[in-house]
PDB file of C-alpha atoms in Angstrom:
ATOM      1  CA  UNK M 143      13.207  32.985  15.632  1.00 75.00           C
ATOM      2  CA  UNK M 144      16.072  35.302  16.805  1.00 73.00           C
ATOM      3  CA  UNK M 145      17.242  33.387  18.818  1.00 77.00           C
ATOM      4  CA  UNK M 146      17.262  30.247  16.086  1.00 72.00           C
ATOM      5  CA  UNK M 147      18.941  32.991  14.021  1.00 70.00           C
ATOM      6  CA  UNK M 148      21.957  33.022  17.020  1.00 71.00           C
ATOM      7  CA  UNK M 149      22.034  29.391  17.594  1.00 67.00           C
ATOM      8  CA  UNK M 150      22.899  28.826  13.795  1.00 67.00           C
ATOM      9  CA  UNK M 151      25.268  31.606  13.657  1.00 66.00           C
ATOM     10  CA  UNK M 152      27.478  30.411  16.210  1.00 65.00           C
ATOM     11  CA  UNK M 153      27.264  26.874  14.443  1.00 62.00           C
ATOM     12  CA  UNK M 154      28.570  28.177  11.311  1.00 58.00           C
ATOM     13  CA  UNK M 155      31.199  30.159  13.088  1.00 52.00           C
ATOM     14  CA  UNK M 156      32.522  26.114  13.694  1.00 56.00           C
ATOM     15  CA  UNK M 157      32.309  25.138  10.771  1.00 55.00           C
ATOM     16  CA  UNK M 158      35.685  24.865   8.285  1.00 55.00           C
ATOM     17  CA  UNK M 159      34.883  27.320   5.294  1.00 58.00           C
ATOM     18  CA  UNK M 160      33.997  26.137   2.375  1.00 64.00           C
ATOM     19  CA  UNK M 161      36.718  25.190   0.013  1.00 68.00           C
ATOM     20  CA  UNK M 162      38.229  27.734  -2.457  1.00 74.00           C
ATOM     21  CA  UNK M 163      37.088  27.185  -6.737  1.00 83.00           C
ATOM     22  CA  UNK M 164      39.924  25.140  -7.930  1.00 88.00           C
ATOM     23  CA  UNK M 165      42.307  26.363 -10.685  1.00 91.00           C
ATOM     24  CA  UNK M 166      41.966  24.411 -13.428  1.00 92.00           C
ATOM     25  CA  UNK M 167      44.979  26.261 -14.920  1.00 92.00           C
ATOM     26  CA  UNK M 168      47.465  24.921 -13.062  1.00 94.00           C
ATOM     27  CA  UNK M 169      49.471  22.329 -13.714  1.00 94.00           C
ATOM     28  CA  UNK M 170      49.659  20.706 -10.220  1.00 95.00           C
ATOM     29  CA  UNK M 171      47.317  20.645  -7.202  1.00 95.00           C
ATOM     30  CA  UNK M 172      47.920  19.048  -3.300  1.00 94.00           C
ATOM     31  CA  UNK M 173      45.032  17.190  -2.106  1.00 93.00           C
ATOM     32  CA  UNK M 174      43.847  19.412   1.297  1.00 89.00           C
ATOM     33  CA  UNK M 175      41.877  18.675   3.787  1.00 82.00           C
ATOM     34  CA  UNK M 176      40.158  20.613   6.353  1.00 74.00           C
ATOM     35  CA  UNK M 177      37.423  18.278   8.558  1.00 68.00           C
ATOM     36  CA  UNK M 178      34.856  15.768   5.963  1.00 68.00           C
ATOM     37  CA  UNK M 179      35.927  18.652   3.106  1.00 75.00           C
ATOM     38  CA  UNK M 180      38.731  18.367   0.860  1.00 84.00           C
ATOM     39  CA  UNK M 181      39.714  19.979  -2.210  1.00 89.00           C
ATOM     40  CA  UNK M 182      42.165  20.512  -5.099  1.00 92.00           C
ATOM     41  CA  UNK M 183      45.066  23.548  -4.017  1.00 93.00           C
ATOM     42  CA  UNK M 184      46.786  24.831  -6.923  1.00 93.00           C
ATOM     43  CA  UNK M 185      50.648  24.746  -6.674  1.00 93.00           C
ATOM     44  CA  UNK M 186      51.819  28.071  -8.481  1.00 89.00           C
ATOM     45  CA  UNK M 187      55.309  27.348  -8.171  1.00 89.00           C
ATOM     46  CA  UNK M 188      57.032  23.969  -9.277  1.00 88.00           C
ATOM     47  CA  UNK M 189      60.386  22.925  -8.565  1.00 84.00           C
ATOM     48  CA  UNK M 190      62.276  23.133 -11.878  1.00 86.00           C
ATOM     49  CA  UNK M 191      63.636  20.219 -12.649  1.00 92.00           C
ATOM     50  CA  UNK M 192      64.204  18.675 -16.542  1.00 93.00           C
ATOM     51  CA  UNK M 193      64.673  15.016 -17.906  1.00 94.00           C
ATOM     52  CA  UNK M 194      67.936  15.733 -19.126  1.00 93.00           C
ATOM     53  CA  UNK M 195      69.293  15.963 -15.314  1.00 94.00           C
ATOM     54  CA  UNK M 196      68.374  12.803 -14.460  1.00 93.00           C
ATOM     55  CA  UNK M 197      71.151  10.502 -14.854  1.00 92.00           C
ATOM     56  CA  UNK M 198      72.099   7.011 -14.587  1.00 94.00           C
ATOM     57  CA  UNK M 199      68.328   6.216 -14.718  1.00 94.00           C
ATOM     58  CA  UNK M 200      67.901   5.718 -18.299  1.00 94.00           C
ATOM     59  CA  UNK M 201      66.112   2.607 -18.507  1.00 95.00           C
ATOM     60  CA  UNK M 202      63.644   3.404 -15.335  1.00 95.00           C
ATOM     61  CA  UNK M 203      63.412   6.741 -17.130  1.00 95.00           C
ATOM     62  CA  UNK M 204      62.916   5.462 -20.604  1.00 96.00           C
ATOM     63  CA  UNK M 205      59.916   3.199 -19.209  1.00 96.00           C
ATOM     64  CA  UNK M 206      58.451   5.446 -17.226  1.00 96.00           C
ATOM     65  CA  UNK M 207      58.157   7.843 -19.841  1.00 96.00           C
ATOM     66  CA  UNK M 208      56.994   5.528 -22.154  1.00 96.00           C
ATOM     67  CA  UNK M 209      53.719   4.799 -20.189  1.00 96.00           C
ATOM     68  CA  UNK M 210      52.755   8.440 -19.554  1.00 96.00           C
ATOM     69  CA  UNK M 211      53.242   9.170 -23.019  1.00 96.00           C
ATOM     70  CA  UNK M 212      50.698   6.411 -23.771  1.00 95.00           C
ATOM     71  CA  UNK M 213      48.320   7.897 -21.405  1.00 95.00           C
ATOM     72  CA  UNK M 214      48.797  11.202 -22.878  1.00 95.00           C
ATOM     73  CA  UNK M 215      47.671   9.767 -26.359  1.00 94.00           C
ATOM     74  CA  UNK M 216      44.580   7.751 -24.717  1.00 91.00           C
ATOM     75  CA  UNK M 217      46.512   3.953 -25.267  1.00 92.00           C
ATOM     76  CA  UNK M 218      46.849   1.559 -22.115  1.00 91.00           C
ATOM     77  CA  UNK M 219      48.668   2.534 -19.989  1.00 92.00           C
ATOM     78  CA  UNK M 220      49.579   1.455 -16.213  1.00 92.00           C
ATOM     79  CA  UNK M 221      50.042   2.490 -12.754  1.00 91.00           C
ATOM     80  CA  UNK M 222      52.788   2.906 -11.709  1.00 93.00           C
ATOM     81  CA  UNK M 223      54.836   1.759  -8.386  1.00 91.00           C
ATOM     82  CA  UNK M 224      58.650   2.874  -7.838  1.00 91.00           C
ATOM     83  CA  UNK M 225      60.979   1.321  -5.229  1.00 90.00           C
ATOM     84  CA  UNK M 226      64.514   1.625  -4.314  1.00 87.00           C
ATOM     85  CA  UNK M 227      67.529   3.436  -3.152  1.00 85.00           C
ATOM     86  CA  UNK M 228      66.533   6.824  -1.304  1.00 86.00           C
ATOM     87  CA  UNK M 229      67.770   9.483  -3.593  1.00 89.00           C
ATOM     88  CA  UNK M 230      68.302   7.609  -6.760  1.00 90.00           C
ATOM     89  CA  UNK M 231      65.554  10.278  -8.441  1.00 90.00           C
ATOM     90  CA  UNK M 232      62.076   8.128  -8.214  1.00 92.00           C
ATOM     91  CA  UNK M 233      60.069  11.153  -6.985  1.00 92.00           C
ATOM     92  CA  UNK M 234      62.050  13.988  -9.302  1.00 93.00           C
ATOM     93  CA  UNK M 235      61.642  11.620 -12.366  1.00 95.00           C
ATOM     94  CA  UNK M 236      57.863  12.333 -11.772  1.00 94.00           C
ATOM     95  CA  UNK M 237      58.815  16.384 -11.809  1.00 95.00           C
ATOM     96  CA  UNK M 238      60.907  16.124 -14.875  1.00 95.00           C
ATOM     97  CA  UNK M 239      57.844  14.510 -16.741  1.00 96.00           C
ATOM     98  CA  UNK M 240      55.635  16.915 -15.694  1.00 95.00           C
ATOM     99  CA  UNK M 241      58.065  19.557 -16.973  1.00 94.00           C
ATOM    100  CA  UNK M 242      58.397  17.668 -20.122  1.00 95.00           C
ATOM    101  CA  UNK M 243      55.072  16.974 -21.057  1.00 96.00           C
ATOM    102  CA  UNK M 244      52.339  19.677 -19.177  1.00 94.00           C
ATOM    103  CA  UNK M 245      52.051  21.477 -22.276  1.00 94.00           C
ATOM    104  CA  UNK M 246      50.384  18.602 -24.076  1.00 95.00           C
ATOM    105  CA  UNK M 247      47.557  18.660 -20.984  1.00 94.00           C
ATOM    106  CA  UNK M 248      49.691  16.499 -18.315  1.00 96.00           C
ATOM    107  CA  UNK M 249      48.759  17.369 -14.786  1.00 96.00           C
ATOM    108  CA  UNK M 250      49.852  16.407 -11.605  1.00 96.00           C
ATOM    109  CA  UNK M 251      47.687  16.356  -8.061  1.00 95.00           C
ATOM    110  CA  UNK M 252      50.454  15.269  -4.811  1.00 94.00           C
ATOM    111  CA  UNK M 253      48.294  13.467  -1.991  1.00 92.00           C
ATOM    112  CA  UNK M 254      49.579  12.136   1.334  1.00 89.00           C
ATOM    113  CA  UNK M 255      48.786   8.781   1.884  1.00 83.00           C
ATOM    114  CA  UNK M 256      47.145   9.548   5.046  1.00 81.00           C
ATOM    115  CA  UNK M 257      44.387  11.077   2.530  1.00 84.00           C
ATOM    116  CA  UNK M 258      43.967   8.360  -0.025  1.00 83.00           C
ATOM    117  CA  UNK M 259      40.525   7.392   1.217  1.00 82.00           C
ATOM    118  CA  UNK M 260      39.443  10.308  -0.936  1.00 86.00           C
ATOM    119  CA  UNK M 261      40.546   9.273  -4.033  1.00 87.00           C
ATOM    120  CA  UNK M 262      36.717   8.989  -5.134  1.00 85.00           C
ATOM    121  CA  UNK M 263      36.719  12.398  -4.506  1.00 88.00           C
ATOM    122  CA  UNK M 264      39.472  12.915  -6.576  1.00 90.00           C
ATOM    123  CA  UNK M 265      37.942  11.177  -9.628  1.00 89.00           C
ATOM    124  CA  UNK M 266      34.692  12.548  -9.474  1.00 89.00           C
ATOM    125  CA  UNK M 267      36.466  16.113  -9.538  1.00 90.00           C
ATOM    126  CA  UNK M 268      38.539  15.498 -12.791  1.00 92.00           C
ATOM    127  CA  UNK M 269      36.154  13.081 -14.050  1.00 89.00           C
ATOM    128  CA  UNK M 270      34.926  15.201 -17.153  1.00 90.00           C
ATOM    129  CA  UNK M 271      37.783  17.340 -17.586  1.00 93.00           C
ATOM    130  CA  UNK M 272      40.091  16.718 -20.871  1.00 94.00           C
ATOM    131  CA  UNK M 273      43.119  17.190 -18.832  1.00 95.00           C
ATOM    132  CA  UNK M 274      45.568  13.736 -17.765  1.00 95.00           C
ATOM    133  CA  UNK M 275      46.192  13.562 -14.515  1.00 95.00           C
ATOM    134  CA  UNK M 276      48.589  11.742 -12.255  1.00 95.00           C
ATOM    135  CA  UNK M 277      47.990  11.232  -8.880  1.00 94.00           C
ATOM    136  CA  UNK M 278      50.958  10.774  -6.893  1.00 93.00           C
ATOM    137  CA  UNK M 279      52.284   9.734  -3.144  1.00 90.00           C
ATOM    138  CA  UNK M 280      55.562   9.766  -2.711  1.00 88.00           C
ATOM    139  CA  UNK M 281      57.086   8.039  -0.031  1.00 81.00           C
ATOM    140  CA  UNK M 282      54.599   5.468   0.372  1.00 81.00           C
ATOM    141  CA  UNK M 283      54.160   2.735   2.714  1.00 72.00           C
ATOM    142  CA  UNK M 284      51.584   1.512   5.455  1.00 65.00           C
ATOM    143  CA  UNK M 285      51.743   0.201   8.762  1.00 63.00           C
ATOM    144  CA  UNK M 286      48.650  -2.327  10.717  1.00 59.00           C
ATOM    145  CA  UNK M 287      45.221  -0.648  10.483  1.00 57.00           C
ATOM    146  CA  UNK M 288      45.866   2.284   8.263  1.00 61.00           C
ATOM    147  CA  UNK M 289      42.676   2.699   6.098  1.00 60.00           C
ATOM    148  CA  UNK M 290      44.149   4.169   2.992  1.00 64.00           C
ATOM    149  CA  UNK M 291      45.652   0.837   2.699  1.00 65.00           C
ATOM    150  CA  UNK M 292      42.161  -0.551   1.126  1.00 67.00           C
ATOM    151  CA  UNK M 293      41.484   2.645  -0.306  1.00 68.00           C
ATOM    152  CA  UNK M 294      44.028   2.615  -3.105  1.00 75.00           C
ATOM    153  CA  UNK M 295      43.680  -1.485  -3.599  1.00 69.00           C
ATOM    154  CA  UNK M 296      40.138  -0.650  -4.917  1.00 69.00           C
ATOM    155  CA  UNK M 297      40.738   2.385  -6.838  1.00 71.00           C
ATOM    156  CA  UNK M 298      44.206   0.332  -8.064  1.00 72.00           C
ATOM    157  CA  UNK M 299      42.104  -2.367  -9.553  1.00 65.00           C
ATOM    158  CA  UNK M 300      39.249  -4.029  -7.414  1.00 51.00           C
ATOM    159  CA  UNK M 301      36.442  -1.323  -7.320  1.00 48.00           C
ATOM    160  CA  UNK M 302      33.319  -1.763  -9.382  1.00 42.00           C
ATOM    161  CA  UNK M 303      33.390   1.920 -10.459  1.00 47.00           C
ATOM    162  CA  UNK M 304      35.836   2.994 -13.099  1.00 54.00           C
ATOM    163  CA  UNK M 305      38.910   5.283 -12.517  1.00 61.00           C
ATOM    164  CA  UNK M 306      38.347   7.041 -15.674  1.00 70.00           C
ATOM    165  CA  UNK M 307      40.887   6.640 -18.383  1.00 84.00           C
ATOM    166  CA  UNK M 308      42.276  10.396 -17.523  1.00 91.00           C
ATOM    167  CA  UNK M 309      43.860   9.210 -13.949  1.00 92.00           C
ATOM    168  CA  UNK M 310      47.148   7.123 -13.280  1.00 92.00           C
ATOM    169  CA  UNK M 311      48.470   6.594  -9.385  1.00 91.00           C
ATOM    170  CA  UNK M 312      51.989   6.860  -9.736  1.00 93.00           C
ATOM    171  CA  UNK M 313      53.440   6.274  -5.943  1.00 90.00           C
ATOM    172  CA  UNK M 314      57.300   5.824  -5.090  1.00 90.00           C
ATOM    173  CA  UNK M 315      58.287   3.489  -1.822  1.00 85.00           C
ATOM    174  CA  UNK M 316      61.927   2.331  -0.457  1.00 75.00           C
ATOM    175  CA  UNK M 317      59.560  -1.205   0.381  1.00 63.00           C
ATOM    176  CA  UNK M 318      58.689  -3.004  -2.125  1.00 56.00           C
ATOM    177  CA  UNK M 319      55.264  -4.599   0.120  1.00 54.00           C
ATOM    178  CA  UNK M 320      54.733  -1.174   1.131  1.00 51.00           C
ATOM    179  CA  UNK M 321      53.512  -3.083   4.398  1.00 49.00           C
ATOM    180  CA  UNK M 322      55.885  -4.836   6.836  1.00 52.00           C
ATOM    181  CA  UNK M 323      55.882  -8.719   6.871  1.00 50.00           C
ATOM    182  CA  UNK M 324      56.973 -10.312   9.765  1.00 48.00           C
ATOM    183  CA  UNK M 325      58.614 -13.580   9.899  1.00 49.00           C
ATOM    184  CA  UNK M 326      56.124 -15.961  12.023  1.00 51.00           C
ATOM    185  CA  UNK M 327      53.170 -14.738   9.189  1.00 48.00           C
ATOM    186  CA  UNK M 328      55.249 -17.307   7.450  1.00 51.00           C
ATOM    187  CA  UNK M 329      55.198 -19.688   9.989  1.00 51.00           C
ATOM    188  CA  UNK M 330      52.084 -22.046   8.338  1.00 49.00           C
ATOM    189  CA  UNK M 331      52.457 -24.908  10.401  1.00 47.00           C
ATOM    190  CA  UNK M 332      51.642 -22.821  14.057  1.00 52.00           C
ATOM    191  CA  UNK M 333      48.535 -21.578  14.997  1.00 51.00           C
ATOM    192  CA  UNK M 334      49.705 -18.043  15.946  1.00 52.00           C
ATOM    193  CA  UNK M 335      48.865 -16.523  19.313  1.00 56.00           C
ATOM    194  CA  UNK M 336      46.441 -14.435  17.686  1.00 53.00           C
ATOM    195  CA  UNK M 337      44.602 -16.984  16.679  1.00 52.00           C
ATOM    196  CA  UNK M 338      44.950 -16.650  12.672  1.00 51.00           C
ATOM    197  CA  UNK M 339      44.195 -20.027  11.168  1.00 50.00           C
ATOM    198  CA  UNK M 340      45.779 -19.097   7.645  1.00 46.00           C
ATOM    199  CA  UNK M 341      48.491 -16.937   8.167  1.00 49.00           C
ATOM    200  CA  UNK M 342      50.007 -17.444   4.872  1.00 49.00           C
ATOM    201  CA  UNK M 343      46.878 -15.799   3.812  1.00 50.00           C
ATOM    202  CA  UNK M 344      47.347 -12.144   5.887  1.00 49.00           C
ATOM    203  CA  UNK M 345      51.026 -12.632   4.011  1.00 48.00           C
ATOM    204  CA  UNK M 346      49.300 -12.646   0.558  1.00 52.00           C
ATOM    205  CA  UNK M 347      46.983 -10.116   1.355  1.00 53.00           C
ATOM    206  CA  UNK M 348      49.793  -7.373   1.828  1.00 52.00           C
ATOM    207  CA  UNK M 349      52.141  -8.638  -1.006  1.00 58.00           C
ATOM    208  CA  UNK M 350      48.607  -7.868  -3.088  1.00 64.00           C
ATOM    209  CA  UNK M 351      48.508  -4.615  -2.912  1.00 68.00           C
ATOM    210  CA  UNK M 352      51.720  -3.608  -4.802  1.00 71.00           C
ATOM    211  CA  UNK M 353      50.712  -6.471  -7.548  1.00 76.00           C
ATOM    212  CA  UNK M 354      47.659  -4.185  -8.380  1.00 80.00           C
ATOM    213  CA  UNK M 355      50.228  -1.773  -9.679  1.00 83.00           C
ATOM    214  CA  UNK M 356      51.327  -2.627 -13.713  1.00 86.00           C
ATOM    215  CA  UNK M 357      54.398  -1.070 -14.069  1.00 91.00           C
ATOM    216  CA  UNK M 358      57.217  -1.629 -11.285  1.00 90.00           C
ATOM    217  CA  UNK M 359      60.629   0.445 -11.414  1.00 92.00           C
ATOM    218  CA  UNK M 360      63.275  -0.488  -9.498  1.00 91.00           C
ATOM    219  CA  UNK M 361      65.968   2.253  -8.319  1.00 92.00           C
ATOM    220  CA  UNK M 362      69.501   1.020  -7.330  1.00 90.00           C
ATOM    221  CA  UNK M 363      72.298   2.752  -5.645  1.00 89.00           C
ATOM    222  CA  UNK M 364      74.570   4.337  -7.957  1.00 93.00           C
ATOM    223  CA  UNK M 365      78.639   3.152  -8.698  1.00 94.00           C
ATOM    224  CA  UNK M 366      80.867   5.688  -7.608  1.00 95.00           C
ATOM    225  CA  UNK M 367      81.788   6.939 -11.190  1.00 95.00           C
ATOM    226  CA  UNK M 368      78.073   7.073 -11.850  1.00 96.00           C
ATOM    227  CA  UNK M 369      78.373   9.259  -8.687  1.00 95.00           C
ATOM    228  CA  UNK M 370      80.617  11.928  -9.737  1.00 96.00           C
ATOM    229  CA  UNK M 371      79.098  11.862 -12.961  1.00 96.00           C
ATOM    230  CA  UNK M 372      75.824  13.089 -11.663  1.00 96.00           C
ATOM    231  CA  UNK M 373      78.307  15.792  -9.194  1.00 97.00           C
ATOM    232  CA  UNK M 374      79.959  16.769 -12.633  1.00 96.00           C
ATOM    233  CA  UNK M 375      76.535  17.532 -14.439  1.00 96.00           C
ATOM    234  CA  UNK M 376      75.147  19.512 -11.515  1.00 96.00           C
ATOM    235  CA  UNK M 377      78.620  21.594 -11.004  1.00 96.00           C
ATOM    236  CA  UNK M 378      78.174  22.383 -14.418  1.00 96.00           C
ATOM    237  CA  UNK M 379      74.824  23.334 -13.863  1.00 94.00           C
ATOM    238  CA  UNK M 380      75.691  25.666 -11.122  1.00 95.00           C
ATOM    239  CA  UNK M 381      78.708  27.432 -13.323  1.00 95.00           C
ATOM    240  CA  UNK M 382      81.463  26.000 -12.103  1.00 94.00           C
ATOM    241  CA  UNK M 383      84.853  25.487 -14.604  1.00 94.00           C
ATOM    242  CA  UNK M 384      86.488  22.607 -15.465  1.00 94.00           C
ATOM    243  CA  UNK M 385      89.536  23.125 -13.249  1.00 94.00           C
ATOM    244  CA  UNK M 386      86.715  23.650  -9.956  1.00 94.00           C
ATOM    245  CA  UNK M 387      85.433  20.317 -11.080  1.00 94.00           C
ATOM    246  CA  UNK M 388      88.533  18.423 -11.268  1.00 94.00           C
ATOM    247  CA  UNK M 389      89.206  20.111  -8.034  1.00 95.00           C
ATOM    248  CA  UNK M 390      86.041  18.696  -6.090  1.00 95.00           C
ATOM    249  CA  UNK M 391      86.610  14.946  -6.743  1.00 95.00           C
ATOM    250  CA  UNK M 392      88.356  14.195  -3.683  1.00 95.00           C
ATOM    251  CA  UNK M 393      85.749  16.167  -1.649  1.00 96.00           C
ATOM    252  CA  UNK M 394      83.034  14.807  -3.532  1.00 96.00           C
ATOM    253  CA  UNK M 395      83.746  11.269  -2.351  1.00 96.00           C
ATOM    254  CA  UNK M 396      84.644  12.365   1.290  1.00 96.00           C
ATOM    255  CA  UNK M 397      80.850  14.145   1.278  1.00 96.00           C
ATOM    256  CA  UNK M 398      79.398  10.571   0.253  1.00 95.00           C
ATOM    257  CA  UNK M 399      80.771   9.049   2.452  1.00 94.00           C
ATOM    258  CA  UNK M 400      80.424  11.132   5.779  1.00 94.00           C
ATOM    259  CA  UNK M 401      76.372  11.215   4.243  1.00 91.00           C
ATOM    260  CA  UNK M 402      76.468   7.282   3.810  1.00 90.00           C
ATOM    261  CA  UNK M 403      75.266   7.312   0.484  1.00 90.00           C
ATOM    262  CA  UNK M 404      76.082   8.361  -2.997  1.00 92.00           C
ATOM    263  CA  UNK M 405      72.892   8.636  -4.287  1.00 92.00           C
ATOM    264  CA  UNK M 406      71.456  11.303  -6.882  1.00 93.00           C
ATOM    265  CA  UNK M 407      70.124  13.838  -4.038  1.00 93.00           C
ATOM    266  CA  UNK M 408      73.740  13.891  -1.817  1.00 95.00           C
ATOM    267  CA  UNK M 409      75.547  14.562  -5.400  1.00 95.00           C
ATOM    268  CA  UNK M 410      73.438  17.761  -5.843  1.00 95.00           C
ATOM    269  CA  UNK M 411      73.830  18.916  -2.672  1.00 95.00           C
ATOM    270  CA  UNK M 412      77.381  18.512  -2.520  1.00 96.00           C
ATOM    271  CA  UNK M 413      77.173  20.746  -5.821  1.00 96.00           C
ATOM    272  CA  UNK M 414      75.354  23.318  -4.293  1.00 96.00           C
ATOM    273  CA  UNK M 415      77.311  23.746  -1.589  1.00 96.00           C
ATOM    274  CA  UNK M 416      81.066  23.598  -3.773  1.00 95.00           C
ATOM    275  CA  UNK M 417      79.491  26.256  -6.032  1.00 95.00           C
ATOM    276  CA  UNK M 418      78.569  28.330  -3.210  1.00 95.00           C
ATOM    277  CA  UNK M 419      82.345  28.586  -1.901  1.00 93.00           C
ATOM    278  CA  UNK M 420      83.882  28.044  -4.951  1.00 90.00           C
ATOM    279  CA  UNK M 421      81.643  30.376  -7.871  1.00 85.00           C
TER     280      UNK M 421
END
């Protein structure tokens, strides 16, 4: 029996601990995992971020707000896929309403898409609780043979079980397919040297996938005054005077350009930078 007693012991010394209660007081969680166990990990600090500095988005943000606020008053409401421009605010649009809106029981749980074949786990946990949740990837996108590829098609729309109507999947992508598509799957006419009879058919089953989301947003790079409109707002933000701002035009532009982009993210880092030398 001792010995039994050691045998065990040193087992359980392998094992990963058990996971930790979850906070249900939070307002957003990360999806960990740690072996076959995952959990909900409370975030106690969000990055602040409000509605009102997202600009140059108004429709994509007038939509998307639309639909969570349906969802927070139990109406339809859909899932929710975001594509575009890197830096054009798909990911911090998903802050800002959680900012806006976690008072009236909106909650927020981050997952990598590496871990989306435990989204049943996911909606058995919140499956009785009165909160709304929104369970978002950012950055999403798959390559061949990655298995939460069929994972989120059936929790999308395809599984027999229900979601729950307290769960969205909002997920933001800079590829629309969110798998590549190679030019001889559209090649009908050819047997391929794989030996795929219906190739037009592997071509519709990865174009499926972002069709099982309702709502799509499309994010487009911004016009160069729309540029140093969104610098202006976040120099103000940072304390800077009207003469400073006037002043940073001309290095504005030259920090767009040497970045390649004047998207949403370069303009606030350009502003953080100015108003450090400058404030």
């Amino acid at each position: 029996m001792n010995r039994a007693l050691g045998v065990l012991a040193q087992l359980e010394a392998w094992l990963p601990p058990a996971p930790p209660a979850i906070d249900w007081t939070a307002r957003a969680y990360r999806w960990q995992r740690r072996g076959a166990r995952g959990w909900l990990d409370a975030i106690p600090r969000i990055a602040p971020i409000q509605l009102g500095d997202l600009q140059h988005v108004e429709q994509q943000k007038d939509t998307l707000e639309r639909n969570t606020l349906a969802f927070l008053r139990g109406k339809p409401a859909n899932n929710v896929l975001m594509t575009g421009a890197r830096g054009t605010g798909k990911s911090s649009l998903v802050r800002a309403l959680l900012d806006a809106y976690a008072d009236q029981g909106l909650r927020l749980i981050e997952i990598d898409k590496s871990d989306l074949g435990d989204l049943s786990q996911i909606i058995e946990l919140i499956a009785d609780r009165p909160e709304r949740y929104i369970v978002f990837c950012d950055d999403l996108s798959f390559e061949e043979g990655e298995a939460g590829y069929k994972a989120l098609k059936s929790a999308l729309d395809g599984s027999v079980a229900s979601p729950g109507d307290n769960l969205l999947i909002y997920a933001t992508s800079n590829r629309r397919h969110l798998m590549p598509e190679y030019m001889r799957e559209n090649l009908e006419a050819q047997h391929q040297p794989d030996g795929e009879i219906h190739p037009g058919e592997t071509v519709e089953e990865k174009i499926s996938l972002s069709e099982r989301f309702g709502l799509w947003l499309s994010f487009y790079p911004f016009a160069q005054n729309d540029y140093l409109d969104i610098v202006h707002h976040w120099l103000v933000f940072h304390g800077c005077t009207p003469d400073q701002i006037s002043a940073a035009r001309t290095e504005a532009l030259q920090w767009a350009l040497a970045r390649g982009s004047r998207s949403g993210r370069v303009a606030r880092q350009f502003a953080r930078d100015w108003a450090a030398r400058h404030v």
